Coordinates of C-alpha atoms and ligand atoms in Angstrom, one line a residue:
M226 CA 7.8 -5.2 10.5
R227 CA 6.8 -8.9 10.7
M228 CA 8.1 -11.7 8.6
F229 CA 6.7 -12.1 5.2
G230 CA 7.8 -12.9 1.7
K231 CA 9.6 -16.2 0.9
A232 CA 11.8 -15.9 3.9
G233 CA 8.6 -16.4 5.9
K234 CA 7.4 -19.2 3.6
A235 CA 8.2 -22.1 6.0
A236 CA 6.6 -20.3 8.9
A237 CA 3.5 -19.5 6.8
V238 CA 3.2 -23.1 5.6
A239 CA 3.5 -24.3 9.2
A240 CA 0.9 -21.8 10.3
I241 CA -1.6 -23.0 7.6
A242 CA -1.0 -26.6 8.6
A243 CA -1.7 -25.7 12.3
L244 CA -4.9 -23.9 11.4
A245 CA -6.1 -26.7 9.2
L246 CA -5.5 -29.1 12.1
T247 CA -7.6 -27.0 14.4
G248 CA -10.3 -26.9 11.8
C249 CA -10.0 -23.1 11.4
G250 CA -8.0 -23.2 8.2
R251 CA -9.2 -21.4 5.1
S252 CA -8.7 -24.0 2.3
E253 CA -9.4 -21.5 -0.4
P254 CA -8.6 -17.8 -1.0
S255 CA -10.9 -15.4 0.7
G256 CA -12.5 -13.6 -2.1
G257 CA -14.0 -10.6 -0.4
S258 CA -16.6 -11.4 2.3
S259 CA -19.2 -9.6 0.4
G260 CA -19.6 -8.2 -3.1
S261 CA -17.4 -10.7 -4.9
A262 CA -19.7 -13.7 -4.9
A263 CA -22.7 -11.9 -6.3
G264 CA -20.8 -9.6 -8.6
F265 CA -21.7 -5.9 -9.1
P266 CA -22.9 -3.5 -11.8
Q267 CA -20.5 -3.0 -14.7
N268 CA -20.5 0.8 -14.3
S269 CA -19.3 0.7 -10.7
S270 CA -16.6 2.9 -9.3
I271 CA -13.2 1.1 -8.9
G272 CA -10.7 2.9 -6.7
V273 CA -7.0 2.8 -7.4
A274 CA -4.8 4.3 -4.7
L275 CA -1.2 4.8 -6.0
P276 CA 1.8 5.9 -3.9
Q277 CA 4.2 8.7 -4.8
K278 CA 5.7 8.9 -8.2
T279 CA 9.0 7.4 -7.1
S280 CA 9.6 5.5 -10.4
E281 CA 8.3 5.5 -14.0
N282 CA 6.2 2.3 -13.4
W283 CA 3.8 4.2 -11.1
V284 CA 3.2 7.0 -13.6
L285 CA 2.6 4.4 -16.4
A286 CA 0.2 2.5 -14.1
E287 CA -2.0 5.6 -13.6
K288 CA -2.6 5.9 -17.3
L289 CA -3.1 2.1 -17.8
F290 CA -5.6 1.9 -15.0
N291 CA -7.6 4.8 -16.3
D292 CA -7.6 3.6 -19.9
G293 CA -8.2 -0.1 -19.0
L294 CA -10.9 0.4 -16.4
N295 CA -12.8 3.1 -18.2
G296 CA -12.4 1.1 -21.4
A297 CA -14.0 -1.9 -19.8
G298 CA -17.0 0.2 -18.7
F299 CA -16.0 0.8 -15.0
K300 CA -15.6 4.2 -13.5
A301 CA -11.9 4.5 -12.7
D302 CA -11.0 6.6 -9.6
V303 CA -7.2 6.7 -9.8
Q304 CA -5.3 8.8 -7.2
F305 CA -1.7 9.4 -6.4
A306 CA -0.7 10.3 -2.8
N307 CA 2.2 12.6 -3.4
G308 CA 1.6 14.2 0.0
G309 CA 2.2 11.0 1.9
V310 CA 0.5 8.4 4.1
S311 CA -2.3 10.6 5.5
E312 CA -3.3 11.7 2.0
Q313 CA -3.4 8.1 0.9
Q314 CA -5.6 7.2 3.9
N315 CA -8.0 10.0 3.0
Q316 CA -8.1 9.0 -0.6
I317 CA -9.1 5.4 0.3
S318 CA -11.8 6.6 2.7
A319 CA -13.2 8.8 0.0
M320 CA -13.2 5.8 -2.4
V321 CA -15.2 3.9 0.1
T322 CA -17.7 6.8 0.5
K323 CA -18.1 7.0 -3.2
G324 CA -19.1 3.3 -3.3
A325 CA -16.1 1.7 -4.9
K326 CA -16.7 -2.0 -5.4
V327 CA -13.0 -2.9 -5.7
I328 CA -10.1 -0.9 -4.2
I329 CA -6.7 -1.5 -5.6
V330 CA -3.9 -0.3 -3.4
G331 CA -0.2 0.4 -4.2
A332 CA 0.6 1.5 -0.6
I333 CA 3.2 4.1 0.5
D334 CA 3.3 2.3 3.8
G335 CA 1.5 -1.0 3.7
S336 CA 1.1 -1.1 7.5
Q337 CA -0.6 2.3 7.9
L338 CA -3.9 1.6 6.1
G339 CA -5.6 -0.8 8.6
T340 CA -8.5 1.6 9.5
Q341 CA -9.3 2.5 5.8
L342 CA -9.1 -1.1 4.6
K343 CA -11.5 -2.2 7.4
Q344 CA -13.8 0.6 6.2
A345 CA -13.5 -0.8 2.7
K346 CA -14.3 -4.3 3.7
D347 CA -17.2 -3.2 6.0
A348 CA -18.7 -1.4 3.0
G349 CA -18.5 -4.6 0.9
A350 CA -15.6 -3.7 -1.3
T351 CA -12.9 -6.2 -2.3
V352 CA -9.3 -5.1 -1.6
I353 CA -6.4 -5.9 -3.9
A354 CA -2.9 -5.1 -3.0
Y355 CA -1.0 -4.0 -6.1
D356 CA 2.8 -4.4 -6.4
R357 CA 3.3 -3.8 -2.7
L358 CA 1.8 -6.1 0.0
L359 CA -0.6 -4.6 2.6
L360 CA 0.7 -5.6 6.0
N361 CA -0.7 -6.7 9.4
T362 CA -4.4 -6.7 8.3
D363 CA -7.0 -9.3 7.5
N364 CA -8.7 -6.8 5.2
V365 CA -6.9 -7.6 2.0
D366 CA -8.3 -10.2 -0.4
Y367 CA -5.7 -10.5 -3.1
Y368 CA -2.2 -9.5 -4.1
V369 CA -1.0 -9.0 -7.6
A370 CA 2.7 -8.3 -8.1
Y371 CA 5.9 -9.4 -9.8
D372 CA 7.6 -11.9 -7.5
N373 CA 9.6 -9.5 -5.3
F374 CA 11.9 -12.1 -3.7
K375 CA 12.8 -13.3 -7.2
V376 CA 13.6 -9.7 -8.2
G377 CA 16.1 -9.6 -5.3
V378 CA 17.6 -13.0 -6.2
L379 CA 18.1 -11.8 -9.8
Q380 CA 19.8 -8.6 -8.6
G381 CA 22.2 -10.5 -6.3
Q382 CA 23.1 -12.9 -9.0
A383 CA 23.6 -10.1 -11.6
L384 CA 25.9 -8.3 -9.2
L385 CA 28.1 -11.5 -8.9
D386 CA 28.0 -12.2 -12.6
G387 CA 28.9 -8.7 -13.5
M388 CA 31.9 -8.5 -11.2
K389 CA 33.1 -11.9 -12.3
A390 CA 33.0 -10.9 -15.9
K391 CA 35.2 -7.9 -15.2
K392 CA 37.6 -9.7 -12.8
P393 CA 37.5 -13.5 -12.8
T394 CA 38.4 -14.0 -9.1
G395 CA 37.5 -12.2 -5.9
P396 CA 37.6 -10.9 -3.3
Y397 CA 35.3 -8.2 -4.5
N398 CA 34.5 -4.9 -2.7
I399 CA 30.8 -4.1 -2.7
E400 CA 28.2 -1.8 -1.1
L401 CA 24.6 -2.5 -0.5
F402 CA 21.6 -0.3 -1.0
A403 CA 17.9 -1.0 -0.2
G404 CA 14.7 0.8 -0.9
S405 CA 12.4 2.7 1.4
P406 CA 11.8 1.0 4.7
D407 CA 8.1 1.9 4.7
D408 CA 7.6 0.1 1.4
A409 CA 6.9 -3.6 2.1
N410 CA 8.8 -4.6 -1.0
A411 CA 12.1 -3.1 0.0
K412 CA 12.9 -5.8 2.6
V413 CA 11.8 -8.6 0.3
F414 CA 14.0 -7.3 -2.5
F415 CA 16.9 -7.1 0.0
N416 CA 16.3 -10.5 1.4
G417 CA 16.2 -12.0 -2.1
A418 CA 19.5 -10.4 -3.0
M419 CA 21.1 -11.4 0.3
S420 CA 20.0 -15.0 -0.2
V421 CA 22.6 -15.0 -2.9
L422 CA 25.2 -12.5 -1.5
K423 CA 25.3 -13.4 2.2
P424 CA 27.0 -16.8 1.7
K425 CA 29.6 -15.0 -0.4
I426 CA 30.1 -12.3 2.3
D427 CA 30.5 -15.1 4.8
D428 CA 33.1 -17.0 2.8
G429 CA 35.1 -13.8 2.1
T430 CA 34.4 -13.7 -1.7
L431 CA 32.6 -10.4 -1.1
K432 CA 33.6 -7.6 1.3
V433 CA 31.2 -4.8 2.3
V434 CA 34.1 -2.4 3.0
S435 CA 31.9 0.1 4.9
G436 CA 30.6 -2.7 7.1
Q437 CA 27.1 -1.5 6.4
N438 CA 25.5 -4.8 5.5
S439 CA 22.1 -4.8 7.3
F440 CA 18.8 -3.7 5.8
E441 CA 18.5 -0.9 8.3
Q442 CA 21.9 0.5 7.3
A443 CA 21.3 0.1 3.6
V444 CA 17.8 1.7 3.3
T445 CA 17.0 4.8 1.2
Q446 CA 14.2 6.8 2.7
G447 CA 11.4 7.5 0.3
W448 CA 13.2 5.8 -2.6
K449 CA 14.7 9.2 -3.2
A450 CA 17.7 9.6 -5.6
E451 CA 19.2 12.4 -3.5
N452 CA 19.3 10.2 -0.4
A453 CA 21.1 7.4 -2.3
Q454 CA 23.5 9.8 -3.9
R455 CA 24.4 11.4 -0.6
R456 CA 25.0 8.0 1.1
M457 CA 27.2 6.9 -1.8
D458 CA 29.2 10.1 -1.6
T459 CA 29.7 9.4 2.1
L460 CA 30.6 5.7 1.5
L461 CA 33.2 6.7 -1.2
S462 CA 34.9 9.3 0.9
G463 CA 34.8 7.2 4.0
S464 CA 35.8 3.7 2.7
Y465 CA 37.2 4.0 -0.8
T466 CA 40.0 6.5 -0.7
S467 CA 42.4 3.7 -1.5
A468 CA 40.2 0.6 -1.9
N469 CA 38.5 -0.1 -5.3
L470 CA 34.7 -0.4 -5.4
D471 CA 33.8 -3.4 -7.6
G472 CA 30.0 -3.5 -7.3
V473 CA 26.9 -1.9 -5.8
L474 CA 23.6 -3.6 -5.1
S475 CA 21.0 -1.1 -6.1
P476 CA 17.3 -2.0 -5.6
N477 CA 16.0 0.1 -8.6
D478 CA 17.0 2.2 -11.6
T479 CA 16.4 5.6 -10.0
L480 CA 18.8 4.8 -7.2
A481 CA 21.3 3.1 -9.6
R482 CA 21.6 6.3 -11.6
A483 CA 22.1 8.3 -8.4
I484 CA 24.8 5.9 -7.3
L485 CA 26.5 6.2 -10.8
T486 CA 26.3 10.0 -10.6
S487 CA 28.1 9.9 -7.2
V488 CA 30.8 7.5 -8.4
K489 CA 31.5 9.6 -11.5
A490 CA 31.6 12.9 -9.5
A491 CA 34.2 11.2 -7.2
G492 CA 36.2 10.4 -10.3
K493 CA 36.2 6.6 -9.5
P494 CA 36.0 3.8 -12.1
I495 CA 32.4 2.6 -12.7
P496 CA 31.5 -0.4 -10.6
V497 CA 28.9 -3.0 -11.5
V498 CA 25.5 -1.5 -10.5
T499 CA 22.2 -3.4 -10.5
G500 CA 18.7 -1.9 -11.0
Q501 CA 15.1 -2.6 -11.5
D502 CA 12.1 -1.2 -13.5
S503 CA 13.6 -0.8 -17.0
E504 CA 13.4 3.0 -16.8
V505 CA 14.3 4.7 -20.1
E506 CA 17.5 6.4 -18.9
S507 CA 18.7 3.1 -17.3
V508 CA 18.1 1.0 -20.4
K509 CA 20.1 3.6 -22.3
S510 CA 22.8 3.5 -19.7
I511 CA 23.0 -0.3 -20.0
M512 CA 23.3 0.1 -23.8
A513 CA 26.1 2.6 -23.2
G514 CA 27.9 0.1 -20.9
E515 CA 27.4 2.0 -17.6
Q516 CA 24.6 0.5 -15.5
Y517 CA 25.1 -3.2 -15.5
S518 CA 21.5 -4.6 -15.1
T519 CA 17.9 -3.8 -14.7
I520 CA 14.8 -5.9 -14.2
N521 CA 11.9 -6.1 -16.7
K522 CA 8.6 -6.0 -14.8
D523 CA 6.2 -5.0 -17.6
T524 CA 3.7 -2.7 -16.0
R525 CA 1.2 -3.3 -18.8
K526 CA 1.0 -7.0 -17.7
L527 CA 0.6 -6.2 -14.0
V528 CA -2.2 -3.7 -14.6
E529 CA -3.8 -6.0 -17.1
H530 CA -3.9 -8.8 -14.5
A531 CA -5.3 -6.4 -11.8
I532 CA -8.1 -5.4 -14.2
T533 CA -8.8 -9.1 -15.0
M534 CA -9.3 -9.6 -11.3
V535 CA -11.8 -6.7 -11.3
K536 CA -13.6 -8.1 -14.2
D537 CA -13.8 -11.5 -12.5
L538 CA -15.2 -9.9 -9.3
Q539 CA -17.7 -7.9 -11.3
A540 CA -18.9 -11.2 -12.9
G541 CA -19.2 -12.9 -9.5
K542 CA -16.2 -15.1 -10.3
K543 CA -13.2 -15.8 -8.0
P544 CA -10.1 -14.2 -9.4
E545 CA -7.3 -16.6 -10.5
V546 CA -4.3 -16.8 -8.2
N547 CA -1.1 -18.8 -8.7
D548 CA 0.5 -18.6 -5.2
D549 CA -1.3 -19.1 -1.9
K550 CA 1.7 -19.6 0.3
S551 CA 4.5 -17.1 -0.2
Y552 CA 3.1 -13.7 1.0
N553 CA 2.2 -13.8 4.6
N554 CA 1.3 -10.2 5.6
G555 CA 1.7 -10.8 9.4
N556 CA -2.1 -11.6 9.8
K557 CA -2.7 -13.9 6.8
V558 CA -1.2 -15.5 3.8
V559 CA -2.6 -13.3 1.0
P560 CA -3.6 -15.3 -2.1
A561 CA -1.4 -13.9 -4.9
Y562 CA -1.0 -13.7 -8.6
L563 CA 2.7 -13.4 -9.2
L564 CA 4.3 -12.5 -12.4
E565 CA 7.9 -13.5 -13.3
P566 CA 10.5 -10.7 -13.4
V567 CA 13.2 -10.9 -16.1
I568 CA 16.9 -9.8 -15.7
V569 CA 18.2 -7.5 -18.4
T570 CA 21.9 -6.8 -19.1
S571 CA 23.7 -5.7 -22.2
A572 CA 23.6 -9.4 -23.2
N573 CA 19.8 -9.4 -23.8
V574 CA 18.9 -5.7 -23.9
K575 CA 18.3 -5.8 -27.6
T576 CA 15.7 -8.6 -27.4
A577 CA 14.1 -8.0 -24.0
Y578 CA 11.8 -5.2 -25.1
T579 CA 10.7 -6.1 -28.6
D580 CA 7.0 -5.7 -27.8
D581 CA 7.4 -2.6 -25.7
P582 CA 6.3 0.6 -27.5
V583 CA 8.8 2.9 -25.7
L584 CA 11.8 0.6 -25.0
G585 CA 11.5 -1.4 -28.2
P586 CA 12.5 1.4 -30.6
I587 CA 15.3 2.6 -28.2
T588 CA 16.9 -0.9 -28.0
K589 CA 16.7 -1.9 -31.7
Ligands
BGC236 C1 8.3 -1.2 -6.8 C2 9.6 -1.0 -7.6 C3 9.9 0.5 -7.6 C4 9.9 1.1 -6.1 C5 10.0 2.6 -6.1 C6 8.6 -0.7 -5.4 O1 7.6 -1.0 -4.5 O2 8.1 -2.6 -6.8 O3 9.3 -1.4 -8.9 O4 11.2 0.7 -8.1 O5 8.7 0.7 -5.5 O6 9.0 3.2 -6.8

């Protein structure tokens, strides 16, 4: 996987500067080589290719896309690819054949859709990467997501804060978990967290007792709870028979709960465990004093912005972006609209979700 995300920011900026010097630079976002400038009929088909149901946010997105797009007069074609990458490839091809004017993609593997995205662009559709970046392709026009690097930074900081609150001085024993290596976000989350944790590992404040501190060692295939639970079981029996585990970096709530299940089954004291997604059971766990933190990335706002982009394209307008330098997909810097993630711990859990119809009542 090539460099992208904020870690690649400097390189991306340099690349843009070099292009501009040679006169080949694109000074403004590429808004779909065709289709977008002229707009398209209101009742057009809009494809939404979602990955597997690996967390609640995707399930909610399906409903919100269907309701929002159909409600705005478009024909929503929303598909999950529970069968894997080839199913998602076929779904995107079918969306192109059905004449979708915009294809919104939450990729299982952002680097495996090159052929289908080219088909989409050749047919005049605009391609929007949703939540996860599409990698190593020119055929993506926009990216809409929560700032993934910032998610990681917030997780890393929460891990430190949580451990410090329990025990004012280190050293602290920790273990690191990352998401699925085929998901472009997983490495960005990890890099964000490590931007906070690595200096503390280097100065001895933090000790990864297992020694497994690289992304490759920390990954959780398919974002599957059972894989995280199994790895935690192994880490506990291998490295924590006598040592105390103070904290675990978990990239999302599903994995956080699996890690907590493993720790409890081993009869160990509960460490500080981070998360992401504000899943119902994790928010309850934070309120009960078990999981330490989650991240609020309101799916309603993300889907709403993606649909705003579709409406702009339909009207022949260029969609608004607020970041044209951070997300280099290996081939181009994808113009992005990034939303701000918010850290949630027991300190703010009662106020974080006041306008959320599901979490609001639970956290009152
Ligand atoms: C999303 C996370 C989610 C994970 C697993 C990521 O790409 O950004 O919110 O927890 O996928 O579904």
